[in-house]
Tab-separated table of C-alpha atoms in Angstrom:
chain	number	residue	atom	x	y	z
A	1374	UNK	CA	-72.670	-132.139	-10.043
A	1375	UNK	CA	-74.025	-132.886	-6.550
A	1376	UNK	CA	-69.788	-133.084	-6.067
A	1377	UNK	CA	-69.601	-129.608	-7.341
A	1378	UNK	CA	-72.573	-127.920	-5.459
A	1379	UNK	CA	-71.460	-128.655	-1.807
A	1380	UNK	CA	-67.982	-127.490	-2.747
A	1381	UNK	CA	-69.461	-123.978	-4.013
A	1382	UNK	CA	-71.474	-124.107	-0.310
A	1383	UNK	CA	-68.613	-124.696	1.356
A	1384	UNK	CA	-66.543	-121.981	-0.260
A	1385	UNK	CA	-69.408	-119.531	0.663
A	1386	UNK	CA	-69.774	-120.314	3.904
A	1387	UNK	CA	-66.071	-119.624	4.492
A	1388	UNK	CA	-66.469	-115.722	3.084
A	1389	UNK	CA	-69.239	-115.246	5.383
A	1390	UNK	CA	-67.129	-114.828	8.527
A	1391	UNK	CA	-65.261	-112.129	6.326
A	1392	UNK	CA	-68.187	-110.151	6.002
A	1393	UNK	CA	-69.964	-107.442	7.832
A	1394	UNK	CA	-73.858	-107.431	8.537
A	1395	UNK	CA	-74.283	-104.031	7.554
A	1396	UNK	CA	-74.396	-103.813	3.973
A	1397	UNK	CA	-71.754	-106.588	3.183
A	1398	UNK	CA	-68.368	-104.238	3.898
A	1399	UNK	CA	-65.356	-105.258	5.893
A	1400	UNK	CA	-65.664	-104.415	9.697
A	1401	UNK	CA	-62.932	-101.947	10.204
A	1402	UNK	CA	-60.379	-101.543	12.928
A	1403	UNK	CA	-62.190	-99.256	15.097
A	1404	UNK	CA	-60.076	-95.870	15.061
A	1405	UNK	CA	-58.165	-95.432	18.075
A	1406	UNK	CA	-59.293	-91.738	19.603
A	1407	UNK	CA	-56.762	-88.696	19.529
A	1408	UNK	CA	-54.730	-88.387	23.054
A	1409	UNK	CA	-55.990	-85.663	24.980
A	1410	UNK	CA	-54.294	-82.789	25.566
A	1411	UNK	CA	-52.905	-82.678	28.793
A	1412	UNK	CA	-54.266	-80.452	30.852
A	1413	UNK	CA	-52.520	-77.090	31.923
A	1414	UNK	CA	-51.009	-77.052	34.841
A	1415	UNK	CA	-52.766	-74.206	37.071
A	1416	UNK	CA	-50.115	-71.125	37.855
A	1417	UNK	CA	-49.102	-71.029	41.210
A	1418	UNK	CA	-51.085	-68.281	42.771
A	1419	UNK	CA	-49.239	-65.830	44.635
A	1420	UNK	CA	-48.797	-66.430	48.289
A	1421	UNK	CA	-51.798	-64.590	49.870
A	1422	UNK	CA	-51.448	-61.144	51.607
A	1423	UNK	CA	-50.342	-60.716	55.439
A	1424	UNK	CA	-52.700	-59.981	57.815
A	1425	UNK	CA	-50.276	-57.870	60.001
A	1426	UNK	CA	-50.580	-54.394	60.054
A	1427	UNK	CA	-49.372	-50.974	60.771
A	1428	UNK	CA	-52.007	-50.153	63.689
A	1429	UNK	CA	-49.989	-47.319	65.526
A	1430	UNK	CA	-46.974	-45.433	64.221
A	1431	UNK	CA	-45.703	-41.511	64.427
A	1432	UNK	CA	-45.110	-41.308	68.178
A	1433	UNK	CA	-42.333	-38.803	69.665
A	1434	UNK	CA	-41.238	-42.440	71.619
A	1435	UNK	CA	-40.743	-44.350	68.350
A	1436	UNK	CA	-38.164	-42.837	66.675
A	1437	UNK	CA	-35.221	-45.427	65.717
A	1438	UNK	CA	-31.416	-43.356	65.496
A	1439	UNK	CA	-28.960	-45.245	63.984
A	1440	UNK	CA	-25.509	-44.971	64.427
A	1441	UNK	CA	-21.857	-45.859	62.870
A	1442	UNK	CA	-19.369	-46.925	65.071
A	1443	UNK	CA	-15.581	-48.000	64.187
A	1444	UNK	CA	-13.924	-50.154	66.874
A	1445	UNK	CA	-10.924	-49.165	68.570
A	1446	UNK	CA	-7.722	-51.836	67.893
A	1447	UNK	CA	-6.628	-50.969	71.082
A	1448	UNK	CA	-9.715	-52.071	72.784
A	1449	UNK	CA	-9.993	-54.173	75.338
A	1450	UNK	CA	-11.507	-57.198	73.567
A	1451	UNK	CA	-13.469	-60.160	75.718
A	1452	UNK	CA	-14.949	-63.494	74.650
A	1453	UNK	CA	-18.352	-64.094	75.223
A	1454	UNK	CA	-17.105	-65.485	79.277
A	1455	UNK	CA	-15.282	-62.484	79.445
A	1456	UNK	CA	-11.912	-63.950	79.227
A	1457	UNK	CA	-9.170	-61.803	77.208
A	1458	UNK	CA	-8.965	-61.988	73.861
A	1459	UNK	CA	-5.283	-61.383	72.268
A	1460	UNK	CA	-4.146	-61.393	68.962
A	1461	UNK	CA	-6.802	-59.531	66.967
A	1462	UNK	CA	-6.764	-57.354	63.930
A	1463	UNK	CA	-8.888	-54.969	63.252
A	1464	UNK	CA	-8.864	-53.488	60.122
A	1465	UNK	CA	-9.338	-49.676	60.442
A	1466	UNK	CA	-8.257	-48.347	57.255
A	1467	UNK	CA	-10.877	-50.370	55.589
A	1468	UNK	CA	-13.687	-49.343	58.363
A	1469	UNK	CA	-12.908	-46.020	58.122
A	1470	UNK	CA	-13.378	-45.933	54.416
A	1471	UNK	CA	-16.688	-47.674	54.476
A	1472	UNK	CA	-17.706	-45.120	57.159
A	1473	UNK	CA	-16.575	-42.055	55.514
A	1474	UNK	CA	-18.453	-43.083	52.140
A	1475	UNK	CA	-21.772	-44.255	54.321
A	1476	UNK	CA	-21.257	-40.253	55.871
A	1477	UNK	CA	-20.358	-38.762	52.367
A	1478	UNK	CA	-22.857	-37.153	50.206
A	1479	UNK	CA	-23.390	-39.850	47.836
A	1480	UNK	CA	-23.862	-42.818	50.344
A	1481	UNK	CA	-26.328	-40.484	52.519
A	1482	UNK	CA	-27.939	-39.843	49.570
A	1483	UNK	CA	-28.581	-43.513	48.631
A	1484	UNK	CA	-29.869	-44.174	52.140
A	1485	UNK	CA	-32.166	-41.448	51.979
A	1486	UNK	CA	-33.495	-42.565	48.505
A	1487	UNK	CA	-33.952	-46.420	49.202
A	1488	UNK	CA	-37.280	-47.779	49.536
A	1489	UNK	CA	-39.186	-45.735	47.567
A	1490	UNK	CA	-38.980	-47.000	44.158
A	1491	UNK	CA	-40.526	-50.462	46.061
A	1492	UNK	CA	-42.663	-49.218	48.245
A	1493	UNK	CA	-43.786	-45.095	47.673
A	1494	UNK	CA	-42.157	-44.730	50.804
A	1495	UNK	CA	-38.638	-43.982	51.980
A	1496	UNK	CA	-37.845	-46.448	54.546
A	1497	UNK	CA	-34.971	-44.044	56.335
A	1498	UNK	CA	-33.907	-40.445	57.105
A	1499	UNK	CA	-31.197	-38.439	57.481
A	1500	UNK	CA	-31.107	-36.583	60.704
A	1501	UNK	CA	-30.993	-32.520	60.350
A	1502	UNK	CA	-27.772	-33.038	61.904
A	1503	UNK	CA	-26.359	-35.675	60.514
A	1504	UNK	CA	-22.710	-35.654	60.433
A	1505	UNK	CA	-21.193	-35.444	56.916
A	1506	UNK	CA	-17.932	-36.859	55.460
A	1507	UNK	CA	-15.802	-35.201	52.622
A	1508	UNK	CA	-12.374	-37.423	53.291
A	1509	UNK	CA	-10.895	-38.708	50.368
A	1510	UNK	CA	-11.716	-42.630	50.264
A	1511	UNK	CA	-8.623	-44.733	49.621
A	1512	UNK	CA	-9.041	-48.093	47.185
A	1513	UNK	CA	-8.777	-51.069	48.290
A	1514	UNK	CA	-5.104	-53.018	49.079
A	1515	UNK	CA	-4.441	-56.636	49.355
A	1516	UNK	CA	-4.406	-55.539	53.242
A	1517	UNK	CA	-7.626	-53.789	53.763
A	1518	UNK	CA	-9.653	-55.225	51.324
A	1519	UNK	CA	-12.056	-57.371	53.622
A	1520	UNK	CA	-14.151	-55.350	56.054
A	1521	UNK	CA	-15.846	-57.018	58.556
A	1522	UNK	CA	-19.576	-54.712	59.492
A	1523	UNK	CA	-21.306	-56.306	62.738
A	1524	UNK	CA	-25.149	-54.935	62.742
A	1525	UNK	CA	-28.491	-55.754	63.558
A	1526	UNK	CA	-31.003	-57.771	61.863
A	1527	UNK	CA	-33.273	-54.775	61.366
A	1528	UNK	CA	-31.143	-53.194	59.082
A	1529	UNK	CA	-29.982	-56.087	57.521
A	1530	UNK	CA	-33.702	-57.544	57.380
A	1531	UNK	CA	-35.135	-54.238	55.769
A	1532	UNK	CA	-32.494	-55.111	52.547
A	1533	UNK	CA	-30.723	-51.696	53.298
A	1534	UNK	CA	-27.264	-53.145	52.913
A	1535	UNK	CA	-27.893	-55.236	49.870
A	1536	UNK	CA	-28.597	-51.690	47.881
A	1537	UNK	CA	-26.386	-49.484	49.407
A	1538	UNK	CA	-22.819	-52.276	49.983
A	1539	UNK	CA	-22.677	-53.298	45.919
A	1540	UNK	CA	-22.250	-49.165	45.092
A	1541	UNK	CA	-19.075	-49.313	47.865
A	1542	UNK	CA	-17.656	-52.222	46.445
A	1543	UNK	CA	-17.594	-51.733	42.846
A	1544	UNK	CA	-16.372	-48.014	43.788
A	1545	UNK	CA	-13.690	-49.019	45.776
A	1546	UNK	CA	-12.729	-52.726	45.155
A	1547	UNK	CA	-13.585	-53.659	49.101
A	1548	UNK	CA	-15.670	-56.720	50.168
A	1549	UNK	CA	-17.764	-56.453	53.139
A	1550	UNK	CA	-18.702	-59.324	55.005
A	1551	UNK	CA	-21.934	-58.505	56.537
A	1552	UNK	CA	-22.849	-60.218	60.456
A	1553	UNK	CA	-26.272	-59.542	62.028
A	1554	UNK	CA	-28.081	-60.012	65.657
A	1555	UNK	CA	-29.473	-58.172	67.873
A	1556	UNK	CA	-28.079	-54.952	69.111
A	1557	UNK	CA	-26.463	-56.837	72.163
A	1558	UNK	CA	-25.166	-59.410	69.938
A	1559	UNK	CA	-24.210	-57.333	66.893
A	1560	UNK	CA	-22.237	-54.964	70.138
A	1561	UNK	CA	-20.721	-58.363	72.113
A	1562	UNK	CA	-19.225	-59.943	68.192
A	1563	UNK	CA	-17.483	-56.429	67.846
A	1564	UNK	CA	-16.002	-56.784	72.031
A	1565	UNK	CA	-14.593	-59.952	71.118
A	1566	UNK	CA	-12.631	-58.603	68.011
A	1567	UNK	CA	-15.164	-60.138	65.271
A	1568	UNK	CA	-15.874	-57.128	63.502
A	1569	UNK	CA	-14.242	-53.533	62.278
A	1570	UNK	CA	-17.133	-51.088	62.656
A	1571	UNK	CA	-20.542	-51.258	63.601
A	1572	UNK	CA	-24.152	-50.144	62.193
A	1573	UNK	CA	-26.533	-50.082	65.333
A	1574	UNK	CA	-29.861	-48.913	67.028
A	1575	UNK	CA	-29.606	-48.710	70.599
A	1576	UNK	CA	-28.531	-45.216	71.954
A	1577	UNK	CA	-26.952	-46.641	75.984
A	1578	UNK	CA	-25.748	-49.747	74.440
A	1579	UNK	CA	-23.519	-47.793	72.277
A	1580	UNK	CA	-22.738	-45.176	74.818
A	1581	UNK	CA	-21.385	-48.340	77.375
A	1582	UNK	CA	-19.571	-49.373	74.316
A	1583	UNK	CA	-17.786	-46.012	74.076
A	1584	UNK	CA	-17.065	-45.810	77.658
A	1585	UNK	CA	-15.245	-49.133	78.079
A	1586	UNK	CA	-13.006	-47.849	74.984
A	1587	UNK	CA	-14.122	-50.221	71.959
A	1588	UNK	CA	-14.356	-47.433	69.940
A	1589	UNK	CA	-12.325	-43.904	68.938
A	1590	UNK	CA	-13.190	-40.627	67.130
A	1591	UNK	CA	-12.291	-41.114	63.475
A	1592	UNK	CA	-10.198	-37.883	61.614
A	1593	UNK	CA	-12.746	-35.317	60.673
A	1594	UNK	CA	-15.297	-36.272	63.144
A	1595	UNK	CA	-16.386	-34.926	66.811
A	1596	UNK	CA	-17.414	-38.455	68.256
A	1597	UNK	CA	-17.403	-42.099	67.997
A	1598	UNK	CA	-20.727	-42.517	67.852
A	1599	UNK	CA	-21.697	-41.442	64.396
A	1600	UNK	CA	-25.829	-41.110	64.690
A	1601	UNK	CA	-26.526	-40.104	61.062
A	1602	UNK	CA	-30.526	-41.584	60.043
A	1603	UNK	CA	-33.453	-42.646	61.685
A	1604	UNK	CA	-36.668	-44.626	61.079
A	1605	UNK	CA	-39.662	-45.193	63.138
A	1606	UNK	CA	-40.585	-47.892	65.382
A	1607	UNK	CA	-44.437	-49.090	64.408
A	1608	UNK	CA	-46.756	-50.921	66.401
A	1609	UNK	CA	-48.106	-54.353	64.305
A	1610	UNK	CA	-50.421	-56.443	65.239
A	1611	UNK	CA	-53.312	-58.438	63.546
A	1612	UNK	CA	-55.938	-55.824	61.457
A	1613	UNK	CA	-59.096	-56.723	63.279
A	1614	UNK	CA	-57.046	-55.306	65.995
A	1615	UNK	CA	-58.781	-56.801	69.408
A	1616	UNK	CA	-57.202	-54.645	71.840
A	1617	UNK	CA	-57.766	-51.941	69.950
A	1618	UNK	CA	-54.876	-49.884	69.933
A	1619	UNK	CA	-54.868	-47.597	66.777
A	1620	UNK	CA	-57.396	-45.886	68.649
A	1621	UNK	CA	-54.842	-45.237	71.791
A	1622	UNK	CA	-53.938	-41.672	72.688
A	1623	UNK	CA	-50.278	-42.983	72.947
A	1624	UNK	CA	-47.733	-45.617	72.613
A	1625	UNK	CA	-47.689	-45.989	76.075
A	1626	UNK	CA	-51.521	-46.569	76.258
A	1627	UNK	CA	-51.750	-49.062	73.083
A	1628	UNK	CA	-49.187	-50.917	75.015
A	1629	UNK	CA	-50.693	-50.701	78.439
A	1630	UNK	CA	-54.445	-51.814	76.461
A	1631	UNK	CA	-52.232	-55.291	75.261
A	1632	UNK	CA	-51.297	-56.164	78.779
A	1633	UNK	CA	-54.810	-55.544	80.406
A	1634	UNK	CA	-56.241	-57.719	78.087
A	1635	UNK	CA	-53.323	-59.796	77.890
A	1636	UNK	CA	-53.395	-60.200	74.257
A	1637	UNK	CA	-50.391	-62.361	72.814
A	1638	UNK	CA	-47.370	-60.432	72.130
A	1639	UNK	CA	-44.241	-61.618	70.143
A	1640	UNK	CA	-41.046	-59.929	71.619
A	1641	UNK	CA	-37.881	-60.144	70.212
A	1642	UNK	CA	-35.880	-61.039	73.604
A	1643	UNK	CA	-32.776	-60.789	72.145
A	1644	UNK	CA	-31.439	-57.642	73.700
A	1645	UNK	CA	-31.407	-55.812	70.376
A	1646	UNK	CA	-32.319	-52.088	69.835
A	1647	UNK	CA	-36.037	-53.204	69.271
A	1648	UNK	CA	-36.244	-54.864	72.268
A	1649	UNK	CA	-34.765	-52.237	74.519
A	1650	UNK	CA	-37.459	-50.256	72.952
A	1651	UNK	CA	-40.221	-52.605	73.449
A	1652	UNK	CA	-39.107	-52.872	77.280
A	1653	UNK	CA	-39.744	-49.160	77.743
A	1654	UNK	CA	-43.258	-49.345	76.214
A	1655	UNK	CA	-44.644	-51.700	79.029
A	1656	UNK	CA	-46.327	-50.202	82.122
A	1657	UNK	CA	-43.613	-49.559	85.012
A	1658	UNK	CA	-45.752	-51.952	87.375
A	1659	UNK	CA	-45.076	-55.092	85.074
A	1660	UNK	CA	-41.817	-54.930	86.258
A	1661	UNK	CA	-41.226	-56.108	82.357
A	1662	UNK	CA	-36.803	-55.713	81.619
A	1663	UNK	CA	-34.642	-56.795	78.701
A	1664	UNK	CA	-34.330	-60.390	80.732
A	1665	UNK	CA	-36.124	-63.459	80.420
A	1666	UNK	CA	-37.045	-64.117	84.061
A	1667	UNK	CA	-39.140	-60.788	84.164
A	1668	UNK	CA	-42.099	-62.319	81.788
A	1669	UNK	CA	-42.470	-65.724	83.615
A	1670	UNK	CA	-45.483	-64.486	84.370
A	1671	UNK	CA	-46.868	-63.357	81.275
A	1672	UNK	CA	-45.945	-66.750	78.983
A	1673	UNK	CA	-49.726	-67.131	78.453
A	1674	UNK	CA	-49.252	-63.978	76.432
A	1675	UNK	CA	-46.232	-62.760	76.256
A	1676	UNK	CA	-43.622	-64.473	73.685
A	1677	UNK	CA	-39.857	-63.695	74.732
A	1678	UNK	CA	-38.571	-64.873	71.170
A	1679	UNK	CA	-34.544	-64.506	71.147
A	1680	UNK	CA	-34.760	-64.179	67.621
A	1681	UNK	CA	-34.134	-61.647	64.511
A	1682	UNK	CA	-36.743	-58.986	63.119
A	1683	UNK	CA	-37.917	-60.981	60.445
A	1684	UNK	CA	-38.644	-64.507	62.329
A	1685	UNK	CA	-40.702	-62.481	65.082
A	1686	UNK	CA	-42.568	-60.891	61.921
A	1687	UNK	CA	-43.453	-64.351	60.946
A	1688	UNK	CA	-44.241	-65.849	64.365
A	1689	UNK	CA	-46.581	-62.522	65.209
A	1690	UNK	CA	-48.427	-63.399	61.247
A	1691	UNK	CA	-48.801	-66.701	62.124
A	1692	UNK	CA	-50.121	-66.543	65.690
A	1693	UNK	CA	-52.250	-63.450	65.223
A	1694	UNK	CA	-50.260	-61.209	67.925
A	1695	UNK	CA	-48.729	-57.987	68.691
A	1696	UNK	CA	-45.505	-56.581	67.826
A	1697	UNK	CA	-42.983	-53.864	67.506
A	1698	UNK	CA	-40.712	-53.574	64.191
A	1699	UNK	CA	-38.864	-51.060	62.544
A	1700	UNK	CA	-41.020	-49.607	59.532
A	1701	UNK	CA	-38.652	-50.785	57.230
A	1702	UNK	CA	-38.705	-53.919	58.152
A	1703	UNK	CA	-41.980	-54.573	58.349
A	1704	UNK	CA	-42.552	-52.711	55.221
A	1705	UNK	CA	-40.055	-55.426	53.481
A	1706	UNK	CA	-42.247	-58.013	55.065
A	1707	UNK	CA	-45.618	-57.214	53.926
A	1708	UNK	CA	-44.030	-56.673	50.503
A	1709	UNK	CA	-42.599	-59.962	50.354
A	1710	UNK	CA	-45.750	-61.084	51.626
A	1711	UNK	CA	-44.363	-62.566	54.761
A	1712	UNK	CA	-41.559	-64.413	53.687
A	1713	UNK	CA	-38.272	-63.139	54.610
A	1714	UNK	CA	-34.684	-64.602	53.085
């Protein structure tokens, strides 16, 4: 019996361990908690507005004439040392086509109409006389089907040529193979036989051009220089605006008010339309030319850049200075909120 008893103790001492203390029910697992959700990943905001602004604009000095140009085959073309270049081609059948449709109704018309649909504002004008081109445009051949357009990073910058080229080439069957620089640049790639026709801002660049014979009067036109739009130069520059230049009675003045108080400026060096323009802004007594050594001593202030449109844009955003675009550019800038492809 005795035997029996501490058997029956033993046995129940065993279950105990088995047991809970609350109310005599196996302890559970303990319930393993739901993942959480991972949290959403916060949209990228949109890259924050420019600070550069439009602070003077509409002056009778800041008009920006644009003009097509085909280049003579017969010309006498130079490398960049001025040693003769032989041996080039120059397709003129194919520049002569792009030019005639840029001239014709419908491609004047397309110039005249881009911008607005982006930005309530046409970014370029026809001139009142703006020559006009009713020659019949020939497809494309195996020949002529590459043209080769040497311009400036203003126009190319402002996305002009990305609307109006595509209507061209599907039309026509050409491809156009698009170089851009400066004015000086866009003018020397053409002098050493690197392009066919060219799409330019600078009014005695393009006239020194003509007169050393790169160029030659297409049929149906009265000159080689072919100045059919225009745009306007604007004055940029940071909007609490320290020199205070909106207020200036001219151009002349705003630009004068930079260089008393030496306020930094970002010039585009680079010899290109915009520059030449820039240049003749300044204050005669600066002594302030398209070359470098004529700003040595303004570098506390004065940036001479040697770059395109829409790298100066940048440079004069990020260092809070003065500048002088083309509208369209700048208005493809501020858009894109100061980042240019």
């Amino acid at each position: 019996m005795k035997k029996s008893l501490a058997l029956l103790l033993s046995l129940s001492l065993l279950v105990l361990p088995l047991t809970g203390c609350g109310g005599g029910q196996t302890a559970a697992s303990p319930t393993p908690s739901a993942p959480s959700a991972p949290s959403e990943t916060p949209e990228q905001s949109e890259a924050p507005a420019v600070d550069l602004t439009i602070l003077y604009e509409a002056d009778d000095d800041m008009i920006n004439n644009y003009s097509l140009l085909a280049v003579n085959p017969d010309a006498p073309f130079v490398d960049a040392d001025g040693n003769a270049v032989s041996d080039v081609y120059v397709n003129t059948e194919g520049a002569a086509a792009l030019i005639n449709w840029m001239l014709s109704e419908e491609g004047e018309q397309a110039a005249a109409d881009y911008g607005y649909a982006d930005y309530g504002e046409y970014l370029f004008y026809l001139k009142d006389d703006a020559p006009v081109s009713t020659a019949e445009i020939p497809q494309a051949t195996e020949e002529t089907k590459v043209i080769r357009m040497s311009t400036t990073t203003s126009v190319n910058d402002s996305g002009l040529l990305g609307y109006l080229l595509p209507l061209f080439e599907e039309k026509y069957g050409y491809t156009v193979e698009v170089t851009s620089a400066g004015t000086g640049k866009a003018i020397a790639n053409a002098q050493s036989g690197n392009a066919d026709l060219l799409l330019v801002h600078s009014k005695s660049q393009e006239e020194e051009f003509v007169a050393a014979g790169f160029s030659y009067v297409l049929p149906g036109f009265e000159s080689e220089r072919l100045t059919y739009m225009y745009n306007y130069f604007v004055l940029c520059g940071p909007s609490a605006d320290p020199a205070g230049v909106k207020d200036a009675t001219s151009v002349k003045d705003a630009f004068a008010a930079i260089a008393e108080g030496e306020y930094p400026f970002v010039s585009r060096g680079d010899k290109s339309g915009t520059h030449t323009k820039e240049v003749s802004l300044w204050p005669e007594e600066l002594g302030i030319t398209d070359e470098a050594e004529s700003v040595e001593a303004y570098t506390d202030w004065y940036t001479y850049s040697n770059a395109g449109m829409g790298v100066c844009l940048t440079m004069a955003e990020e260092t809070g200075s003065y500048i002088l675009s083309d509208k369209a550019t700048f208005l493809t800038f501020q858009a894109n909120r100061g980042v240019m492809e």
